[in-house]
XYZ file of C-alpha atoms in Angstrom:
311
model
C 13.522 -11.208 -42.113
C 9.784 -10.806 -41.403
C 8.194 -12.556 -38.192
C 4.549 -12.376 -36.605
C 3.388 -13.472 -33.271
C 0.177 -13.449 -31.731
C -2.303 -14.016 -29.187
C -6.040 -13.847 -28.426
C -7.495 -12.604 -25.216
C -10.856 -12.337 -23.431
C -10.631 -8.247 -22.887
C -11.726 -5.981 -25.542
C -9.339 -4.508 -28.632
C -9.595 -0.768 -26.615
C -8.377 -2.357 -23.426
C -5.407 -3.883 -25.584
C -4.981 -1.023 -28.273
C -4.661 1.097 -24.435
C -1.644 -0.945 -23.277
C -0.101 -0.838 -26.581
C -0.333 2.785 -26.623
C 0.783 3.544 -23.259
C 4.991 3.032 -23.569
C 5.772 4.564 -20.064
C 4.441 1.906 -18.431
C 5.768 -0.657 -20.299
C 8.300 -1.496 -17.515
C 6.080 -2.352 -15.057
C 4.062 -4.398 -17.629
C 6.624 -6.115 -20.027
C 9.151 -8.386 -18.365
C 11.851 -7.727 -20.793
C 11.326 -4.298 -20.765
C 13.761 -2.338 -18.601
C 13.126 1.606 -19.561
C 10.679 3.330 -21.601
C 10.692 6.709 -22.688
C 8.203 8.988 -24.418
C 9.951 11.645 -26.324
C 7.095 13.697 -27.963
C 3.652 12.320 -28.540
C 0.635 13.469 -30.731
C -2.743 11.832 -31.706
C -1.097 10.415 -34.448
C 2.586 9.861 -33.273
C 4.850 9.081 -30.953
C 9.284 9.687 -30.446
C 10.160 6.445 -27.982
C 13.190 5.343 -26.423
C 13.830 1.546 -25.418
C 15.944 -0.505 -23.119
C 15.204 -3.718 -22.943
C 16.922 -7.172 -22.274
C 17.020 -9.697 -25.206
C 18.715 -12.783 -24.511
C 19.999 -11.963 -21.710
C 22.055 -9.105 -23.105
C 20.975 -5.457 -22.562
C 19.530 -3.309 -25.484
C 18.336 -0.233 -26.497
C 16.451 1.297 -29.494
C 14.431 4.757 -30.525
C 11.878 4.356 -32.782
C 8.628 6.404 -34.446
C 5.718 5.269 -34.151
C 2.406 5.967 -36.059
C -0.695 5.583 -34.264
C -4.065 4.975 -36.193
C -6.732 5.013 -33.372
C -9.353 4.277 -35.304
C -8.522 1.034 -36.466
C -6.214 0.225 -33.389
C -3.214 0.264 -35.535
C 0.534 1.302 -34.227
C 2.791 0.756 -36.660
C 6.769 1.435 -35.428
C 10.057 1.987 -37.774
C 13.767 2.418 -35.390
C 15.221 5.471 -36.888
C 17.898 4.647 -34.589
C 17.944 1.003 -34.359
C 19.659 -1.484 -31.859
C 22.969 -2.545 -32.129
C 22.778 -5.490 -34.290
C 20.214 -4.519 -37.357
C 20.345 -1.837 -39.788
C 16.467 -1.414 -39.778
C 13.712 -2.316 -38.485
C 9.654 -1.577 -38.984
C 6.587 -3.366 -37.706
C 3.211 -3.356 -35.988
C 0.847 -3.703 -33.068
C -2.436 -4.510 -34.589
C -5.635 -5.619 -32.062
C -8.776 -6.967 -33.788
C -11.890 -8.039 -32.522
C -13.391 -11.699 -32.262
C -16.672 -12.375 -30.759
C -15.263 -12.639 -27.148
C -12.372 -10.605 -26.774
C -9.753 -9.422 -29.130
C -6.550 -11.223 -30.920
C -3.366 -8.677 -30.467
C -0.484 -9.273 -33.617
C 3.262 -8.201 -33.192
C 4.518 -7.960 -36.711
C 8.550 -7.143 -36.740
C 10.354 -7.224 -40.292
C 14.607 -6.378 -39.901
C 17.757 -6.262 -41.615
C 21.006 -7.436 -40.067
C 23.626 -4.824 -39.832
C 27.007 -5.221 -41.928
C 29.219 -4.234 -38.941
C 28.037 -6.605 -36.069
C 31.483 -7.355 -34.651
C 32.029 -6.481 -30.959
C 28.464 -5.584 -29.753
C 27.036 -8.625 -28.199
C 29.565 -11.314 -26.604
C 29.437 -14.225 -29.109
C 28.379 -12.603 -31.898
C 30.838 -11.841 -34.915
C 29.313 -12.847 -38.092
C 25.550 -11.678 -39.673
C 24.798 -15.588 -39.658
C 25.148 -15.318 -35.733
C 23.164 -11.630 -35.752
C 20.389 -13.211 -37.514
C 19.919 -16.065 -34.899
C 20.189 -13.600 -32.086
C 17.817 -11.643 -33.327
C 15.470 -14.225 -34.378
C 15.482 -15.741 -30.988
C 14.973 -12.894 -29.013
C 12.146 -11.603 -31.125
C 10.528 -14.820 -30.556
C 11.091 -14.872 -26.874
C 10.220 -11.191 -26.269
C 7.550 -10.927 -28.467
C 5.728 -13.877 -26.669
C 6.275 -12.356 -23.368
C 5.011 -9.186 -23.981
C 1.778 -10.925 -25.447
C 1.233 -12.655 -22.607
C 1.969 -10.192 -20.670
C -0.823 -8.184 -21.920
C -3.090 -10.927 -21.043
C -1.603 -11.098 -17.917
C -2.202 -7.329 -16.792
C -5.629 -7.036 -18.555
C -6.557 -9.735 -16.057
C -5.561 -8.250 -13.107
C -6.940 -5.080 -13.699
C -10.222 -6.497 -13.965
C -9.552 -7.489 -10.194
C -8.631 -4.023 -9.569
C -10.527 -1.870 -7.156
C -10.308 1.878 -5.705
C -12.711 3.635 -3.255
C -12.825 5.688 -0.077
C -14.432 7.114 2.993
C -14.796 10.663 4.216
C -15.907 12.092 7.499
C -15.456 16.312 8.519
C -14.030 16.214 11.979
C -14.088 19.572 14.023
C -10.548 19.523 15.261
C -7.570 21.228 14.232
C -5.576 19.370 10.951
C -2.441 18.951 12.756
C -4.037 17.273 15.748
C -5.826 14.771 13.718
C -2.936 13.912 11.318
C -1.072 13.283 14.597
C -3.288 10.721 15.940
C -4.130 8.940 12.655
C 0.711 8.841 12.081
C 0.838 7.755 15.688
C 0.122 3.850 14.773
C 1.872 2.885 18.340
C -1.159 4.273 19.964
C -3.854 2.100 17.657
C -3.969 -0.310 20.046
C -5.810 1.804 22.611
C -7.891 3.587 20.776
C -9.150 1.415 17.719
C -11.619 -1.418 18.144
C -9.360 -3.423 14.886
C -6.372 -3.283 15.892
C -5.181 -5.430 18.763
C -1.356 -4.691 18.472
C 1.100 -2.712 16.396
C 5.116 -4.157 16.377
C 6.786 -0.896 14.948
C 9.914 -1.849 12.945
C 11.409 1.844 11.963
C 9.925 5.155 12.721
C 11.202 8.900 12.082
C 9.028 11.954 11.665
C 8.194 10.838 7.922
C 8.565 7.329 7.433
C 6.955 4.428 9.018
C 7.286 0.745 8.935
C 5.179 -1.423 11.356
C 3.429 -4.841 11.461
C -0.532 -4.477 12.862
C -2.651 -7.386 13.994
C -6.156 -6.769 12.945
C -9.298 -8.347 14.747
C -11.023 -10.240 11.866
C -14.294 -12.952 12.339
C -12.104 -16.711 12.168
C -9.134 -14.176 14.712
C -6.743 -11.647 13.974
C -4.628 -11.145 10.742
C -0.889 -9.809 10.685
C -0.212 -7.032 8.053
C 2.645 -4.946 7.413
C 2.638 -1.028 6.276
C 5.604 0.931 5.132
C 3.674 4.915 5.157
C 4.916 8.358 4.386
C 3.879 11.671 5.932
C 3.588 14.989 4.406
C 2.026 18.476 5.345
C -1.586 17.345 4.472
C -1.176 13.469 3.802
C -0.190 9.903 4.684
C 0.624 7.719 2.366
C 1.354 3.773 2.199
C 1.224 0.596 1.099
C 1.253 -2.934 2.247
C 4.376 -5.255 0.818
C 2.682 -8.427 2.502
C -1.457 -7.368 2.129
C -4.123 -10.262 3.723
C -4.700 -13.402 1.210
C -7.268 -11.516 0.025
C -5.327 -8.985 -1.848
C -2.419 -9.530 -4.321
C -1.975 -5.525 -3.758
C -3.157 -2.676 -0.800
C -2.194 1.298 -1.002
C -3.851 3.935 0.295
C -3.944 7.597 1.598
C -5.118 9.840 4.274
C -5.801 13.448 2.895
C -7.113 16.175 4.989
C -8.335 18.945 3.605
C -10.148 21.983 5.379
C -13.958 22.603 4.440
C -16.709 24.705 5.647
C -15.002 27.983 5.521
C -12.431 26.293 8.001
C -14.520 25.274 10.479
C -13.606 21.433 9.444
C -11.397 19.171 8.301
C -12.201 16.437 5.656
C -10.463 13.244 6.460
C -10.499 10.911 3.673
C -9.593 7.203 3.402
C -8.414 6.356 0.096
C -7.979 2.681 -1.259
C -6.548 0.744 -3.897
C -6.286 -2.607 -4.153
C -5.911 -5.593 -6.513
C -7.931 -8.681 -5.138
C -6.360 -12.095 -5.328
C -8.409 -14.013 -8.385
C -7.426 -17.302 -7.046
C -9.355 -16.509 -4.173
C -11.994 -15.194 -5.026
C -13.235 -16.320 -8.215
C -14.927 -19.994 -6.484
C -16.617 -17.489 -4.124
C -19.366 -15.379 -6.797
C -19.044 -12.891 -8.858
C -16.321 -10.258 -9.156
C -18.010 -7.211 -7.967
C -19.400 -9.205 -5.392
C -15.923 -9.911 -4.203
C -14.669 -6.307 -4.648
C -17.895 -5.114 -2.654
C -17.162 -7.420 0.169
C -13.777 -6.069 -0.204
C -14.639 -2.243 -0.150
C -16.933 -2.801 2.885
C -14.613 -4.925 5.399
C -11.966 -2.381 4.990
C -14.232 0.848 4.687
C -15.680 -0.177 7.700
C -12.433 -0.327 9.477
C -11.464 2.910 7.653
C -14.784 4.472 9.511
C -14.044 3.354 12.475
C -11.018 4.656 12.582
C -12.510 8.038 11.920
C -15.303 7.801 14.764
C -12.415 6.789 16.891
C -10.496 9.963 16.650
C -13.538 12.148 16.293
C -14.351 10.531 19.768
C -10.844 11.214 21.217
C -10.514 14.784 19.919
C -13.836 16.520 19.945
C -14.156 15.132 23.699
C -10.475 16.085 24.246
C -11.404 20.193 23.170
C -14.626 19.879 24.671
C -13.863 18.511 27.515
């Protein structure tokens, strides 16, 4: 049985040939796609293991696959196929049209002979066949669209940062930056911080920020370790589909500083912003509201603890 399914996007055949190529993230892309493994990899080759769901039954597979970069050509063969087939090949292909690219999923299978007792409801090879055909066509449409779908939002995608040396000791401004209770009194942004759970390395709180039409509620789950805080915001501003960040500190100057950085990515909400100008336009505005809070921030402490030890 030989099937082919396709789609055509507006992102370019290296963008696509990239997500094709990249199985470990597969789960985060593909909706049916439950685990990915790579097993070896070369230039030319790769040892995968799959687990995916396929009509609502779970799955899994190991396959080769042969990589032709060049002409953006993966073609796969299970050497230890999935339950129900004896073999299967096929093949991502991504070719180029004049605005974008059109992406082709080629599978070609044989039903197993023994198929009894593997998938509930399914006893004969007339019943293999029809589960198989219907969750290649299901899956394979998916995944299509979900490469569409992820291409998209990376576009909106967008990381930057902001650095400042403080003279102060590391510990002392690492402090001050995980003590978010104290925000409220010492950064112009933030007006009030409801702290949900706090221990001496994790951190979940809800901060209203001072923005131009009032203030803005957003939640932060963070993580400390010996020279960082990291986090990320389940429920960002309408603005954002996705915020996480860092704070690194790092000494510099033979010691006699400490480089606080501000690290940010985020994934702008297209819905939002496309009606308002261009997309770096958007992701500038973006990178400057919070970079300026991100500064500011910064001064603050410097303020506090350089007057603190100087004082």
């Amino acid at each position: 049985m030989k099937t082919e399914h396709s789609i055509s996007i507006c992102h370019s055949p290296e963008e696509a040939f990239q997500v094709g190529l990249n199985v470990a993230k597969w789960p985060e892309i593909f909706p049916p796609c439950l685990e990915a493994d790579v097993l070896s990899e070369t230039e030319t080759e790769q040892a995968i293991t799959l687990t995916a769901r396929a009509n609502g039954q779970i799955l899994s597979w190991q396959s080769i696959r042969q990589i032709d970069r060049k002409r953006r050509l993966i073609k796969f063969r299970q050497n230890k196929p999935s339950p129900l087939v004896k073999s299967m090949v096929g093949s991502w292909t991504f070719d180029p049209l004049p605005k974008g690219c059109k992406i082709s999923l080629m599978h070609e299978f044989e039903i197993a002979d023994q198929v009894k007792g593997f998938v509930p409801e399914v006893e004969t090879k007339e019943q293999a066949m029809q589960f198989m055909e219907r969750s290649i066509e299901v899956n394979s449409n998916r995944e299509l669209s979900a490469i569409a779908k992820h291409l998209d939002q990376k576009a909106w995608h967008h990381s930057f940062s902001e650095t400042m040396i403080l003279h102060a000791p590391k510990n002392l401004i690492l402090d001050l930056i995980w003590d978010a209770e104290e925000w409220p009194t010492l950064l112009p942004h933030c007006s009030n911080i409801r702290m949900i759970y706090s221990d001496s390395v994790n951190q979940e709180f809800v901060m209203s920020v001072n923005v131009a039409n009032g203030t803005e509620e957003i939640r932060s789950i963070r993580r400390k370790d010996a020279d960082a805080i990291s986090y990320f915001q389940p429920s960002p501003p309408e603005a954002l589909l996705e915020h996480r960040g860092s704070w690194t500190f790092s000494s510099v100057n033979e010691g006699s500083g400490i480089a606080v950085t501000s690290y940010h990515e985020v994934l702008l909400n297209p819905l939002l912003w496309a009606a308002k100008g261009s997309r770096n336009e958007a992701k500038q505005k973006i990178e400057t509201a919070i970079n300026l809070n991100s500064f500011g921030t910064m001064k603050a402490i410097k303020a506090r603890l350089e007057g603190r030890l100087n004082a």
